Every structure is written in C-alpha cells, then in structure tokens.
Amino acid sequence: MLKRFASYLRGYERYAIASPVLVIVETVCQLIIPLLMAQIINEGILKEDMAPIWRAGVLMVVVALCATFTGAVAAKCATNAAQGLGANLRRAEFERIASFSFADIDRFSSSSLITRMTNDVTNIQNTSMICLRILIRAVTMLVASMALTLSINPRLALVVLVILPVMAAALAALMKICFPLFEKMQKALDHLNERVQENLVAVRVVKAYVREDREREKFIDANDGFTAAGLRAVLRMVAIQPVMMICMSAATVLVLYFGGQMVLGLEMDLGYLQTVLDYIMQILMSIMMVGMAVLQLTRAQASIRRVFEVIDAQPSVTSGDGKDLPAPRGRVEFRDVSFRYQTEGAGEDVLRHINLDIQPGQFVAIVGGTGTGKSSLVNLIPRFYDVHKGQVLVDGLDVRNYPLDGLRGRIGMVLQNNVLFSGTIRENLLWGNEDATEEELIQAAKDAQAYDFIMSFPDGLDTNLDQGGVNVSGGQKQRLCIARAMVRRPAVLILDDSTSAVDSATEGRIRESFRENLKGTTVIIIAQRISSVQYADKIVVLDEGAVAGAGTHDELMKTNQIYREIYDSQQEGGGSDE
Ligand SMILES: Nc1ncnc2c1ncn2[C@@H]1O[C@H](COP(=O)(O)OP(=O)(O)O)[C@@H](O)[C@H]1O
Ligand SMILES: [Mg+2]
C-alpha cells in the first residue's frame, strides 16, 4: 500500500522525504530543552552559579529557534507533498473515468464519482499530512522520551507502564466504535451529492413544476442525514478527551509522589524531576496522537478504498486490437443480439434475439413505443454498451474487434439527451472533426438546417453557447448536435429521437438534405412521428425488445398490426402535425 502511494507522489518525492526528516530534527530539538532546564536547576540555581544558567539559557534559545525553523519548513514540505499526492490521485481517477463505458458510469453513478474525486481525495490528502507530521513527530517523541526517561530514572518510567494499558484500551474502543460511523458518514455524503447534482441538472424542470419546496425538503433530509452521521462520529471522538485528562493528571500525581520521595531521599537531583515529568507528559500525549493518527488513517481507509476502486476499475468496454480494418462503407449487422443492463435490479433482457442487416447507404428508421429498447439498440453500435449475446458487426467486423476510436470515428451519433459544451458554436462543431475546414462546417450546418439561424446571430459561427447552450432553443440545439455529427462525415449516422423538438417542415428539409448530400452514408433514425420516417428504405418496428416487423411503409401497413396501430393513432389527431 505504502509503495503504491509512493508512486502517486511522483514529482513531489523531495517534499515527502524532507518533511519527516525535518520533523524528526524539530522533535529532537524540543526534547533537548527539558534537559537544558535540568542543567539550569542542578548546576545553576542549586549551586548558586550564574555561568551555567547563561550557557544553558543561550543554548536553549538557539535550540528553540532551530525547532521553530525546522517545524515551519517541515509544515511547508508536508503541505506540498500532500497537495501533490491529491493532484496525482485526482488525475489518475480522471484518466480512468475517461475510459469508462456507459455501463461503468451507471455502476458507480456520477455523483459518487464526483465525491470520490473531491471529498475522498481531500480526506486522503489531510491524512497524509497528519501522517507526515503528527504521526512521525509522535513516534519520535515517544521513542526518544522513553529512552531519555529510562536513562535518567528507570523506576519513574514504570509510571508510564501503569497508565499505558488504560489509554490503549480507551483508544482501541474508540476506534472500534468510530470506524463504521465514518463509513456511514461517507455514504451519507454520496447521497447528499446525488441530491445536489440531480437538482442542478434538472433545475429547469424543478422550477417548471414548482417543486422547489419538495426538492428543498429532500435536500434538507439528505443534509441533516450527513450532519447527523458526522456528529455521531465526532461526538464519540470527543469522549476520549476526559479519559486523557484523567490519565495525565494521574501520571503527574504519581511522578510527583514517587519522584518527590526520591529527591528527598537524595536518590535523584531536583532538576530532573521536572524533566522526567515533561517527558512522561510527552509520552502520554504522543500515545494519544498516535491513536488519533491511526483513527484518521482508518477513517481514510474508506476513502482510500473508494478512490482505488475507481483507479483499479477495469473499463467494461476495452479497445479491440483489430489491425486490418475494413474500409468504412456503412454496413451494420445485428446477429441474434440479446442485451441487458448490468445495473442492480435490471435483470431482464432489454433486447431479445435481434437480427438486422443494414446495407451501406440505406436510410433505416426504428419505431416503437417508449421503453421498447430503441436507444439501447443503437447504443450497441458504437459500443457504449456491449452485447450480452450475439454480435454487432460494422462493415463486416465485430465491433469488439475495432479499436474504439477506429469504430467511433466512422459513426456519427446524436444521442437522445445530447449536450453541447460551453464555448463557441464553431468549437462545438469541431468536436465532430478537429480538422474540418470552414466550408465543411458550413456544409454540415446547412445539411442540419442550422445555417440560417446560426447566421442570424451577430457573431455567426463564433457565437458563444452559454453553459452548453442555454441561449439556443431546444430545436436549435438538436440541429447543432446533428451538424456536429455531420461534420465527422461518418459512414453511419445515428439519430436517436434527435428531431423531436424540430418542426415538421424543417425536419422534412433535413431529411431532403440527407437524401441529397449523404448518398453513401447509412442513416439510422429513431423517431416518434411516422410521418418523419415513412419514406425510409426500411422501417424496423421494435416491441418489448424484439423486432416485431421490418419493411417499407407500405409493406408494414399491409402486414404489421403494431405499425398500423402506431400510424393510426398519429392520424387521429394527437401525433401528426401535417
Ligand atoms: N442505463 C440503464 N440502466 C438500466 N436500465 C436501463 C438503462 N437505460 C434504459 N434502461 C431500460 O431499458 C429499457 C429500454 O430503454 P430504452 O432503450 O431507452 O428505450 P427507448 O429508447 O425505446 O425508449 C427500458 O425499460 C429502460 O427502463
Ligand atoms: Mg430512447
């Protein structure tokens, strides 16, 4: 484990080494001071001689200055090392998350990933700081004080042995109680983050439904839960204080009682009484510090486990190693594909025995009620998820044999819930293809029927999209997403319900431009309105995760009951807008 952490200190090693060394120097300096004090009493005060008082006094100032200086530098180094560790851990997590498939993100949940990248790392950071400074200091103090006490007066050192078991027992009990409480606290924090995230993502919906009060209640619940969990843990920790006080007072009394007798019996110099008392106090304090540091370590263990769980997660979708990739032509085949989500509680197959063969350049529509698996079906093509059984092939090669970038590079995908990113329209379109020329951007915008409204903005392509597109309408956003996918000039273009917010006339024009300008491109389109897909080369009807029929509009109207029902329901008024 320690070795593993050392590897995450890369670039900050010198701080991680300097800090404990300096802490040890600081501690030794502090331990010299009581010895000098004893000298002042024994040689100076008791013998009424000023010279040793001066000598020891000046030395004391030098040693104290040295302790202060090394202490300050040690603190700086420890801070640097801990911050560096945190930065490296966050980077490792981020890089791993970037390779996650949709299924991996589903499994962790994005709010938990955020906690794991922020709060858990901060926890580790603080703990490493405590280890570098407090733990090392306490251990040095403990060992050195014990050695010094034994060398001055072994019999008084026995006092420590009496007090020690009591303290150790108290500390052990505390740890046993607190560890599960800290685990609970971290879970409560996950829950709180989930609430906050959900609320922020859906803030418009919350406001539209005037659900602020309900949401506030839910937040307050989560917040109170976290506070209560925190309080339970911390209040238990505070209980150690009185135990410590009693132990220290008892030690003082015992040292003064036995030590006093020794001084009176001339078995020990008076000056050493105070020194031994100092050291014994240091020993007890150090034990307490070690206990606290260990407690913090156990507490951080939960965070360490959570962070490494992310870093060590094997992405469920990994790049294939296919070398001789087929030329991108746009053929897509499903061979007896079954698929289910791996998330908890989702045991059933969402897609069952799907067989489809889509030829290059075909315009294929997928229709079916909500929840019948249309999105799940198309998500299998760029391997956002992997099939459970069967195969998906693109241009004759199993998608699992493609390197991911090679596969996704030939697919343009407009997701059902698509997002734009903060930045200009141009920057967003370039996501499709970084090397696209101005003409290509304009052509893609025209094909997606986005050119006119883009040009109606004073800054045209350089218009800023605030916060990922709050300043464009839903239909405009969809058209920008389509344009972004078109810039890629993909072999396969997939539109998952991506024209739902676009009016029928514009949708018709988008369809026309696809027909004219994307002759060689395979287009797979999921749509609610039959009117928008009835001219497709092939329409696939999905029902409860299985293909219920496939063919042209006319064929399906004759042979397919489900298709006819969908068509009729849209004719009667509700769905159709022509
Ligand atoms: N990420 C997910 N995890 C678990 N189940 C999911 C997930 N996404 C969709 N589902 C379930 O899979 C089924 C099909 O969903 P989906 O493919 O989105 O349907 P459609 O696009 O046809 O509306 C639904 O029952 C839905 O609840
Ligand atoms: Mg869908």
Coordinates of C-alpha atoms and ligand atoms in Angstrom, one line a residue:
M1 CA 0.0 0.0 0.0
L2 CA 2.8 2.4 1.0
K3 CA 4.6 1.6 -2.2
R4 CA 1.5 2.3 -4.2
F5 CA 1.2 5.7 -2.5
A6 CA 4.8 6.4 -3.2
S7 CA 4.1 6.0 -6.9
Y8 CA 1.4 8.7 -6.6
L9 CA 3.9 11.1 -5.0
R10 CA 5.7 11.4 -8.4
G11 CA 7.1 14.9 -8.8
Y12 CA 6.8 15.6 -5.0
E13 CA 9.2 13.0 -3.6
R14 CA 11.7 15.5 -2.2
Y15 CA 8.9 17.1 -0.1
A16 CA 7.7 13.7 1.1
I17 CA 11.3 12.9 2.2
A18 CA 12.3 16.3 3.6
S19 CA 9.2 16.7 5.7
P20 CA 9.7 13.7 8.1
V21 CA 13.4 14.3 8.4
L22 CA 12.8 17.9 9.4
V23 CA 10.0 16.8 11.8
I24 CA 12.5 14.5 13.5
V25 CA 15.0 17.3 13.8
E26 CA 12.3 19.6 15.3
T27 CA 11.3 16.9 17.8
V28 CA 14.8 16.3 18.9
C29 CA 15.3 20.0 19.5
Q30 CA 12.2 20.2 21.6
L31 CA 13.4 17.2 23.7
I32 CA 16.7 18.9 24.4
I33 CA 15.0 21.8 26.1
P34 CA 13.9 20.0 29.3
L35 CA 17.5 18.6 29.6
L36 CA 18.9 22.2 29.5
M37 CA 16.3 23.1 32.1
A38 CA 17.5 20.4 34.4
Q39 CA 21.1 21.7 33.9
I40 CA 20.0 25.2 34.9
I41 CA 18.4 24.0 38.1
N42 CA 21.0 21.4 39.1
E43 CA 24.2 23.4 38.1
G44 CA 23.0 26.9 38.3
I45 CA 20.2 27.5 40.8
L46 CA 21.0 24.8 43.4
K47 CA 24.8 25.7 43.2
E48 CA 24.1 29.5 43.0
D49 CA 26.3 29.8 39.9
M50 CA 25.3 32.2 37.1
A51 CA 27.7 30.9 34.4
P52 CA 25.8 27.6 33.7
I53 CA 22.5 29.4 33.6
W54 CA 23.8 31.7 30.9
R55 CA 25.3 28.9 28.9
A56 CA 22.3 26.7 29.1
G57 CA 20.0 29.7 28.5
V58 CA 21.7 30.8 25.3
L59 CA 21.7 27.2 24.1
M60 CA 18.1 27.0 24.9
V61 CA 17.3 30.0 22.7
V62 CA 19.3 28.6 19.8
V63 CA 17.7 25.2 20.1
A64 CA 14.2 26.7 20.3
L65 CA 14.9 28.8 17.2
C66 CA 16.1 25.7 15.4
A67 CA 12.9 23.8 16.4
T68 CA 10.7 26.7 15.1
F69 CA 12.5 27.0 11.8
T70 CA 12.6 23.3 11.0
G71 CA 9.0 23.0 12.2
A72 CA 7.9 25.7 9.7
V73 CA 9.8 24.2 6.8
A74 CA 8.5 20.8 7.7
A75 CA 4.9 22.1 7.6
K76 CA 5.6 23.6 4.2
C77 CA 7.0 20.4 2.8
A78 CA 4.2 18.3 4.2
T79 CA 1.6 20.6 2.6
N80 CA 3.4 20.4 -0.8
A81 CA 3.7 16.6 -0.6
A82 CA 0.0 16.2 0.4
Q83 CA -1.3 18.5 -2.3
G84 CA 0.9 16.8 -4.9
L85 CA -0.5 13.4 -3.8
G86 CA -4.0 14.7 -4.1
A87 CA -3.4 16.2 -7.6
N88 CA -1.9 12.9 -8.8
L89 CA -4.7 10.8 -7.4
R90 CA -7.3 13.1 -9.0
R91 CA -5.5 12.9 -12.3
A92 CA -5.4 9.1 -12.1
E93 CA -9.1 8.9 -11.4
F94 CA -10.0 11.3 -14.1
E95 CA -8.0 9.4 -16.7
R96 CA -9.6 6.1 -15.6
I97 CA -13.1 7.7 -15.7
A98 CA -12.4 8.9 -19.2
S99 CA -12.0 5.3 -20.3
F100 CA -15.3 4.2 -18.7
S101 CA -18.1 2.8 -20.7
F102 CA -21.7 3.9 -20.1
A103 CA -22.2 0.8 -18.1
D104 CA -19.2 1.7 -15.8
I105 CA -20.6 5.1 -15.2
D106 CA -24.1 3.6 -14.4
R107 CA -22.4 1.3 -12.0
F108 CA -20.6 4.0 -9.9
S109 CA -23.2 6.7 -10.5
S110 CA -21.8 10.1 -11.5
S111 CA -22.5 11.7 -8.1
S112 CA -20.4 9.0 -6.4
L113 CA -17.6 9.6 -8.9
I114 CA -17.6 13.3 -8.0
T115 CA -17.3 12.5 -4.3
R116 CA -14.6 10.1 -5.0
M117 CA -12.7 12.7 -6.9
T118 CA -13.1 15.6 -4.5
N119 CA -14.0 14.8 -0.9
D120 CA -12.3 11.4 -0.7
V121 CA -9.1 12.7 -2.2
T122 CA -9.2 15.6 0.2
N123 CA -9.6 13.1 3.0
I124 CA -6.5 11.2 1.9
Q125 CA -4.7 14.5 1.4
N126 CA -5.4 15.5 5.0
T127 CA -4.5 12.1 6.3
S128 CA -1.1 12.0 4.5
M129 CA -0.4 15.4 6.0
I130 CA -1.2 14.1 9.5
C131 CA 1.0 11.0 8.9
L132 CA 3.9 13.1 7.6
R133 CA 3.8 15.5 10.5
I134 CA 1.8 14.4 13.6
L135 CA 2.4 10.7 13.4
I136 CA 6.2 10.9 12.8
R137 CA 6.5 13.5 15.4
A138 CA 4.5 11.5 17.9
V139 CA 6.5 8.3 17.2
T140 CA 9.9 10.1 17.5
M141 CA 8.7 11.8 20.7
L142 CA 7.5 8.5 22.2
V143 CA 10.7 6.6 21.5
A144 CA 13.1 9.4 22.4
S145 CA 11.2 10.4 25.6
M146 CA 11.0 6.8 26.7
A147 CA 14.7 6.3 26.2
L148 CA 15.6 9.6 28.0
T149 CA 13.3 8.8 30.9
L150 CA 14.8 5.3 31.2
S151 CA 18.3 6.7 31.2
I152 CA 17.5 9.4 33.8
N153 CA 15.4 7.3 36.1
P154 CA 14.1 3.8 35.1
R155 CA 12.0 3.4 38.2
L156 CA 9.9 6.5 37.4
A157 CA 9.4 5.2 33.9
L158 CA 7.3 2.5 35.4
V159 CA 4.6 5.1 35.9
V160 CA 4.1 5.0 32.2
L161 CA 3.5 1.3 32.3
V162 CA 0.7 1.7 34.7
I163 CA -1.1 4.4 32.7
L164 CA -0.5 2.9 29.3
P165 CA -2.9 0.0 29.3
V166 CA -5.8 2.3 30.3
M167 CA -5.1 4.6 27.5
A168 CA -4.6 1.9 24.9
A169 CA -7.9 0.3 25.9
A170 CA -9.7 3.6 25.6
L171 CA -8.2 4.3 22.2
A172 CA -9.0 0.8 20.9
A173 CA -12.6 1.1 22.0
L174 CA -12.9 4.5 20.3
M175 CA -11.6 3.1 17.0
K176 CA -13.9 0.2 17.0
I177 CA -16.9 2.5 17.5
C178 CA -15.9 5.2 15.2
F179 CA -14.8 3.3 12.1
P180 CA -18.3 2.1 11.0
L181 CA -19.6 5.6 11.8
F182 CA -17.1 7.1 9.4
E183 CA -18.2 4.7 6.7
K184 CA -21.8 5.7 7.2
M185 CA -20.8 9.4 7.1
Q186 CA -19.2 8.9 3.6
K187 CA -22.3 7.1 2.3
A188 CA -24.4 10.0 3.6
L189 CA -22.2 12.4 1.7
D190 CA -22.7 10.4 -1.5
H191 CA -26.4 10.7 -1.0
L192 CA -26.2 14.4 -0.4
N193 CA -24.1 14.9 -3.6
E194 CA -26.6 12.9 -5.5
R195 CA -29.4 15.2 -4.4
V196 CA -27.5 18.3 -5.2
Q197 CA -26.4 17.0 -8.6
E198 CA -29.9 15.8 -9.6
N199 CA -31.3 19.2 -8.6
L200 CA -28.8 21.2 -10.5
V201 CA -29.1 19.2 -13.7
A202 CA -32.8 19.3 -13.6
V203 CA -33.2 22.9 -12.2
R204 CA -35.5 24.0 -15.0
V205 CA -37.8 21.1 -14.5
V206 CA -37.9 21.7 -10.8
K207 CA -38.9 25.3 -11.4
A208 CA -41.4 24.5 -14.1
Y209 CA -43.2 22.1 -11.8
V210 CA -42.8 24.5 -8.8
R211 CA -41.2 21.6 -6.9
E212 CA -38.7 23.8 -5.1
D213 CA -40.3 23.1 -1.7
R214 CA -40.3 19.3 -2.2
E215 CA -36.8 19.4 -3.5
R216 CA -35.7 21.6 -0.6
E217 CA -37.2 19.1 1.8
K218 CA -35.3 16.3 0.1
F219 CA -32.1 18.3 0.3
I220 CA -32.7 19.1 3.9
D221 CA -33.2 15.4 4.6
A222 CA -30.0 14.5 2.9
N223 CA -28.1 17.4 4.5
D224 CA -29.4 16.5 8.0
G225 CA -28.6 12.9 7.4
F226 CA -25.0 13.8 6.7
T227 CA -24.8 16.2 9.6
A228 CA -26.2 13.6 12.0
A229 CA -23.7 11.0 10.7
G230 CA -20.9 13.4 11.1
L231 CA -21.9 14.4 14.6
R232 CA -22.3 10.8 15.7
A233 CA -18.8 10.1 14.7
V234 CA -17.2 13.3 16.0
L235 CA -19.0 13.2 19.4
R236 CA -17.7 9.7 20.0
M237 CA -14.2 11.0 19.3
V238 CA -14.5 13.9 21.8
A239 CA -15.3 11.3 24.5
I240 CA -11.6 10.4 24.6
Q241 CA -10.7 13.9 25.9
P242 CA -11.8 13.3 29.6
V243 CA -10.1 9.9 29.6
M244 CA -6.9 11.5 28.5
M245 CA -7.1 14.3 31.1
I246 CA -7.6 11.8 33.9
C247 CA -4.7 9.7 32.7
M248 CA -2.4 12.7 32.5
S249 CA -3.4 14.0 35.9
A250 CA -2.9 10.6 37.4
A251 CA 0.6 10.4 35.8
T252 CA 1.5 13.8 37.2
V253 CA 0.5 12.8 40.7
L254 CA 2.4 9.5 40.6
V255 CA 5.5 11.1 39.2
L256 CA 5.5 13.9 41.8
Y257 CA 4.8 11.4 44.6
F258 CA 7.4 8.9 43.8
G259 CA 9.9 11.4 42.3
G260 CA 9.5 13.7 45.3
Q261 CA 10.4 10.8 47.6
M262 CA 13.4 10.1 45.5
V263 CA 14.6 13.7 45.6
L264 CA 14.1 13.9 49.4
G265 CA 15.9 10.6 49.7
L266 CA 18.7 12.2 47.6
E267 CA 18.3 9.4 45.0
M268 CA 17.7 12.0 42.2
D269 CA 18.7 15.6 41.5
L270 CA 15.7 18.0 41.9
G271 CA 16.3 19.4 38.3
Y272 CA 15.5 16.0 36.8
L273 CA 12.1 15.8 38.5
Q274 CA 10.7 18.4 36.2
T275 CA 12.5 16.9 33.2
V276 CA 11.0 13.4 33.8
L277 CA 7.6 14.9 34.3
D278 CA 7.9 16.7 31.0
Y279 CA 9.0 13.6 29.2
I280 CA 6.2 11.5 30.7
M281 CA 3.7 14.0 29.7
Q282 CA 5.2 14.0 26.2
I283 CA 4.9 10.2 26.1
L284 CA 1.2 10.2 27.1
M285 CA 0.5 13.0 24.6
S286 CA 2.3 11.0 21.9
I287 CA 0.3 7.9 22.5
M288 CA -2.8 9.9 22.2
M289 CA -1.5 11.5 19.0
V290 CA -0.6 8.1 17.6
G291 CA -4.1 6.9 18.4
M292 CA -5.7 9.9 16.7
A293 CA -3.5 9.5 13.6
V294 CA -4.4 5.8 13.5
L295 CA -8.0 6.7 13.8
Q296 CA -7.7 9.2 11.0
L297 CA -5.9 6.5 9.0
T298 CA -8.7 4.0 9.5
R299 CA -11.1 6.8 8.5
A300 CA -9.2 7.5 5.4
Q301 CA -9.2 3.8 4.6
A302 CA -12.8 4.1 3.4
S303 CA -11.7 7.0 1.2
I304 CA -8.6 5.1 0.0
R305 CA -10.7 2.1 -0.9
R306 CA -13.2 4.3 -2.8
V307 CA -10.5 6.1 -4.7
F308 CA -8.6 3.0 -5.7
E309 CA -11.9 1.3 -6.6
V310 CA -12.1 3.9 -9.4
I311 CA -8.5 3.8 -10.4
D312 CA -8.4 0.0 -10.5
A313 CA -11.8 -0.4 -12.2
Q314 CA -11.4 -2.3 -15.5
P315 CA -13.4 -0.5 -18.1
S316 CA -16.0 -2.9 -19.2
V317 CA -15.5 -1.9 -22.8
T318 CA -11.9 -2.0 -23.9
S319 CA -10.4 -1.3 -27.3
G320 CA -10.1 -4.2 -29.6
D321 CA -6.8 -4.8 -31.4
G322 CA -8.1 -5.2 -35.0
K323 CA -5.4 -4.1 -37.4
D324 CA -6.7 -4.6 -40.9
L325 CA -9.8 -2.6 -40.5
P326 CA -12.3 -2.8 -43.3
A327 CA -12.9 0.3 -45.4
P328 CA -15.7 2.4 -43.9
R329 CA -18.7 1.7 -46.0
G330 CA -21.5 1.8 -43.5
R331 CA -22.9 -1.7 -43.3
V332 CA -24.4 -2.6 -39.9
E333 CA -25.5 -6.1 -38.8
F334 CA -27.1 -7.4 -35.7
R335 CA -26.8 -11.2 -35.4
D336 CA -29.0 -12.7 -32.8
V337 CA -28.3 -9.9 -30.3
S338 CA -29.5 -10.0 -26.8
F339 CA -28.7 -7.3 -24.3
R340 CA -29.4 -6.5 -20.6
Y341 CA -28.2 -3.7 -18.3
Q342 CA -26.0 -4.8 -15.5
T343 CA -27.2 -2.2 -13.0
E344 CA -28.8 -3.5 -9.8
G345 CA -32.4 -4.6 -10.3
A346 CA -32.2 -4.6 -14.1
G347 CA -32.1 -8.4 -14.7
E348 CA -34.4 -8.8 -17.7
D349 CA -33.2 -8.7 -21.2
V350 CA -33.9 -5.3 -22.7
L351 CA -33.2 -6.6 -26.3
R352 CA -34.0 -10.2 -27.4
H353 CA -32.7 -12.0 -30.4
I354 CA -32.4 -9.0 -32.7
N355 CA -31.4 -9.8 -36.3
L356 CA -30.9 -6.9 -38.6
D357 CA -28.9 -6.3 -41.8
I358 CA -28.5 -2.6 -42.8
Q359 CA -26.8 -2.1 -46.1
P360 CA -24.4 0.8 -46.9
G361 CA -26.3 4.0 -47.8
Q362 CA -29.6 2.7 -46.6
F363 CA -32.0 5.0 -44.7
V364 CA -33.4 3.0 -41.9
A365 CA -35.9 4.0 -39.3
I366 CA -36.6 2.4 -36.0
V367 CA -40.0 2.9 -34.4
G368 CA -41.8 1.6 -31.4
G369 CA -43.2 2.7 -28.1
T370 CA -41.1 4.3 -25.4
G371 CA -39.1 1.8 -23.4
T372 CA -39.1 -0.8 -26.1
G373 CA -35.3 -0.7 -26.4
K374 CA -34.7 1.6 -29.4
S375 CA -32.0 3.7 -27.7
S376 CA -30.4 0.6 -26.2
L377 CA -30.3 -0.9 -29.7
V378 CA -28.4 1.9 -31.3
N379 CA -26.1 2.4 -28.3
L380 CA -24.7 -1.1 -29.1
I381 CA -23.3 0.1 -32.5
P382 CA -20.6 2.5 -31.1
R383 CA -20.2 0.1 -28.2
F384 CA -21.5 2.4 -25.5
Y385 CA -22.6 -0.9 -24.1
D386 CA -21.5 -4.4 -25.0
V387 CA -24.0 -7.1 -26.2
H388 CA -24.9 -9.9 -23.8
K389 CA -25.2 -12.5 -26.5
G390 CA -24.8 -12.4 -30.3
Q391 CA -22.7 -10.0 -32.3
V392 CA -22.9 -6.5 -33.7
L393 CA -20.9 -6.0 -36.9
V394 CA -19.9 -2.8 -38.6
D395 CA -18.6 -3.2 -42.2
G396 CA -18.4 -7.0 -41.6
L397 CA -16.2 -6.8 -38.5
D398 CA -17.4 -7.4 -34.9
V399 CA -17.4 -4.1 -33.1
R400 CA -15.4 -5.7 -30.3
N401 CA -12.5 -6.1 -32.6
Y402 CA -12.2 -2.5 -33.5
P403 CA -10.0 -0.1 -31.7
L404 CA -12.6 2.2 -30.0
D405 CA -11.5 5.3 -31.9
G406 CA -11.5 3.5 -35.1
L407 CA -15.0 2.3 -34.5
R408 CA -16.5 5.5 -33.2
G409 CA -14.6 7.5 -35.8
R410 CA -16.8 6.0 -38.5
I411 CA -20.1 6.6 -36.6
G412 CA -21.8 9.9 -36.1
M413 CA -24.1 9.7 -33.2
V414 CA -26.7 12.2 -32.0
L415 CA -27.9 11.0 -28.6
Q416 CA -31.4 11.2 -27.2
N417 CA -30.2 13.6 -24.4
N418 CA -27.5 15.3 -26.2
V419 CA -25.5 18.2 -24.9
L420 CA -23.4 21.0 -26.2
F421 CA -20.4 22.3 -24.4
S422 CA -19.6 25.8 -23.3
G423 CA -17.7 27.6 -26.0
T424 CA -18.5 28.9 -29.5
I425 CA -20.7 27.1 -32.0
R426 CA -17.6 26.6 -34.1
E427 CA -15.7 24.9 -31.2
N428 CA -18.7 22.6 -30.7
L429 CA -18.9 21.6 -34.3
L430 CA -15.2 20.9 -34.4
W431 CA -15.8 18.2 -31.9
G432 CA -17.0 16.2 -34.8
N433 CA -13.7 16.5 -36.6
E434 CA -10.9 18.8 -35.4
D435 CA -9.5 19.2 -38.9
A436 CA -12.8 20.3 -40.6
T437 CA -12.4 23.3 -42.9
E438 CA -14.7 26.3 -42.8
E439 CA -16.5 25.0 -45.9
E440 CA -17.1 21.7 -44.3
L441 CA -18.5 23.3 -41.1
I442 CA -20.8 25.5 -43.2
Q443 CA -22.0 22.5 -45.3
A444 CA -22.7 20.5 -42.2
A445 CA -24.6 23.4 -40.7
K446 CA -26.6 23.7 -43.9
D447 CA -27.4 20.0 -44.0
A448 CA -28.7 20.1 -40.5
Q449 CA -30.8 23.1 -41.3
A450 CA -28.8 25.1 -38.7
Y451 CA -27.0 27.5 -41.0
D452 CA -29.8 30.1 -41.2
F453 CA -30.3 30.5 -37.5
I454 CA -26.5 30.4 -36.8
M455 CA -26.1 33.3 -39.3
S456 CA -28.9 35.2 -37.7
F457 CA -26.7 35.6 -34.6
P458 CA -24.4 38.7 -34.9
D459 CA -21.3 36.5 -34.3
G460 CA -22.4 33.7 -36.6
L461 CA -20.3 30.6 -36.0
D462 CA -18.4 32.4 -33.3
T463 CA -21.5 32.9 -31.1
N464 CA -20.9 31.7 -27.6
L465 CA -23.1 28.9 -26.2
D466 CA -23.5 29.8 -22.6
Q467 CA -23.4 26.8 -20.2
G468 CA -23.7 24.4 -23.0
G469 CA -26.5 26.0 -24.9
V470 CA -29.0 27.6 -22.6
N471 CA -29.2 30.5 -25.1
V472 CA -30.5 28.4 -28.0
S473 CA -33.9 26.8 -28.3
G474 CA -34.4 23.1 -28.0
G475 CA -34.9 22.6 -31.7
Q476 CA -31.8 24.8 -32.5
K477 CA -29.8 22.7 -30.0
Q478 CA -30.9 19.5 -31.7
R479 CA -29.9 20.9 -35.1
L480 CA -26.5 21.9 -33.8
C481 CA -26.0 18.4 -32.4
I482 CA -26.9 17.0 -35.8
A483 CA -24.5 19.3 -37.5
R484 CA -21.8 18.3 -35.1
A485 CA -22.3 14.6 -36.0
M486 CA -22.4 15.5 -39.8
V487 CA -19.0 17.3 -39.6
R488 CA -17.5 13.9 -39.0
R489 CA -18.7 12.8 -42.4
P490 CA -19.4 9.4 -40.8
A491 CA -20.1 6.2 -42.6
V492 CA -23.0 5.6 -40.3
L493 CA -25.1 8.4 -38.9
I494 CA -27.4 7.6 -36.0
L495 CA -30.1 10.0 -34.8
D496 CA -31.8 9.0 -31.6
D497 CA -35.0 10.9 -31.5
S498 CA -33.0 14.0 -32.4
T499 CA -35.6 15.9 -34.3
S500 CA -38.3 15.8 -31.7
A501 CA -38.1 19.5 -31.0
V502 CA -37.8 20.5 -34.7
D503 CA -41.0 21.4 -36.6
S504 CA -42.2 19.1 -39.3
A505 CA -41.3 21.4 -42.2
T506 CA -37.7 21.8 -41.0
E507 CA -37.5 18.1 -40.3
G508 CA -38.6 17.4 -43.9
R509 CA -35.8 19.7 -45.2
I510 CA -33.2 17.9 -43.0
R511 CA -34.4 14.6 -44.5
E512 CA -34.1 16.0 -48.0
S513 CA -30.6 17.2 -47.5
F514 CA -29.7 13.8 -46.1
R515 CA -31.0 12.2 -49.3
E516 CA -29.1 14.6 -51.5
N517 CA -25.8 15.1 -49.6
L518 CA -25.4 11.9 -47.7
K519 CA -25.8 9.4 -50.6
G520 CA -23.2 7.0 -49.4
T521 CA -24.0 7.4 -45.7
T522 CA -26.0 4.8 -43.8
V523 CA -28.6 6.7 -41.7
I524 CA -30.3 5.1 -38.8
I525 CA -33.0 7.2 -37.3
I526 CA -35.2 6.7 -34.3
A527 CA -38.4 8.8 -34.5
Q528 CA -41.7 9.2 -32.8
R529 CA -43.6 10.5 -35.8
I530 CA -44.3 8.0 -38.6
S531 CA -44.6 11.0 -40.9
S532 CA -40.9 11.7 -40.5
V533 CA -39.8 8.2 -41.4
Q534 CA -42.4 6.8 -43.9
Y535 CA -40.0 7.4 -46.8
A536 CA -37.3 5.3 -45.3
D537 CA -35.8 2.4 -47.2
K538 CA -36.6 0.2 -44.3
I539 CA -38.6 0.6 -41.1
V540 CA -37.9 -1.6 -38.2
V541 CA -40.7 -2.0 -35.6
L542 CA -39.5 -2.8 -32.1
D543 CA -41.8 -4.2 -29.5
E544 CA -40.7 -5.1 -26.0
G545 CA -37.1 -5.6 -27.1
A546 CA -37.8 -7.7 -30.1
V547 CA -38.2 -7.0 -33.8
A548 CA -41.9 -7.1 -34.5
G549 CA -41.5 -6.4 -38.2
A550 CA -39.4 -4.8 -40.8
G551 CA -40.0 -3.4 -44.3
T552 CA -41.1 -0.3 -46.2
H553 CA -44.0 1.8 -45.0
D554 CA -46.4 0.2 -47.5
E555 CA -45.4 -3.3 -46.6
L556 CA -45.7 -2.7 -42.9
M557 CA -49.1 -1.1 -43.4
K558 CA -50.3 -4.2 -45.0
T559 CA -48.7 -6.8 -42.8
N560 CA -47.8 -5.3 -39.4
Q561 CA -50.5 -4.8 -36.8
I562 CA -48.3 -2.8 -34.4
Y563 CA -47.1 -0.4 -37.1
R564 CA -50.6 0.2 -38.3
E565 CA -51.7 1.0 -34.7
I566 CA -49.0 3.5 -34.3
Y567 CA -49.8 5.0 -37.7
D568 CA -53.5 5.2 -37.0
S569 CA -53.0 6.7 -33.5
Q570 CA -51.0 9.5 -35.1
Q571 CA -53.5 10.1 -37.9
E572 CA -56.4 10.6 -35.5
G573 CA -55.0 13.9 -34.3
G574 CA -52.6 13.6 -31.4
G575 CA -49.3 12.7 -33.0
S576 CA -49.4 14.0 -36.6
D577 CA -48.9 17.7 -37.3
E578 CA -49.3 17.8 -41.0
Ligands
LIG1 N1 -28.8 2.8 -18.1 C1 -29.8 2.0 -17.9 N2 -29.7 1.1 -16.9 C2 -30.8 0.2 -16.7 N3 -31.9 0.1 -17.4 C3 -32.0 1.0 -18.5 C4 -31.0 1.9 -18.8 N4 -31.4 2.6 -19.9 C5 -32.6 2.1 -20.2 N5 -32.9 1.1 -19.4 C6 -34.2 0.3 -19.5 O1 -34.1 -0.4 -20.8 C7 -35.4 -0.4 -21.4 C8 -35.3 0.2 -22.8 O2 -34.9 1.5 -22.7 P1 -34.6 2.4 -24.0 O3 -33.7 1.7 -24.9 O4 -34.1 3.8 -23.5 O5 -36.0 2.6 -24.7 P2 -36.5 3.6 -25.8 O6 -35.3 4.3 -26.4 O7 -37.1 2.7 -26.8 O8 -37.5 4.5 -25.2 C9 -36.3 0.4 -20.5 O9 -37.1 -0.5 -19.8 C10 -35.4 1.2 -19.6 O10 -36.0 1.2 -18.3
MG2 MG -34.8 6.2 -26.4

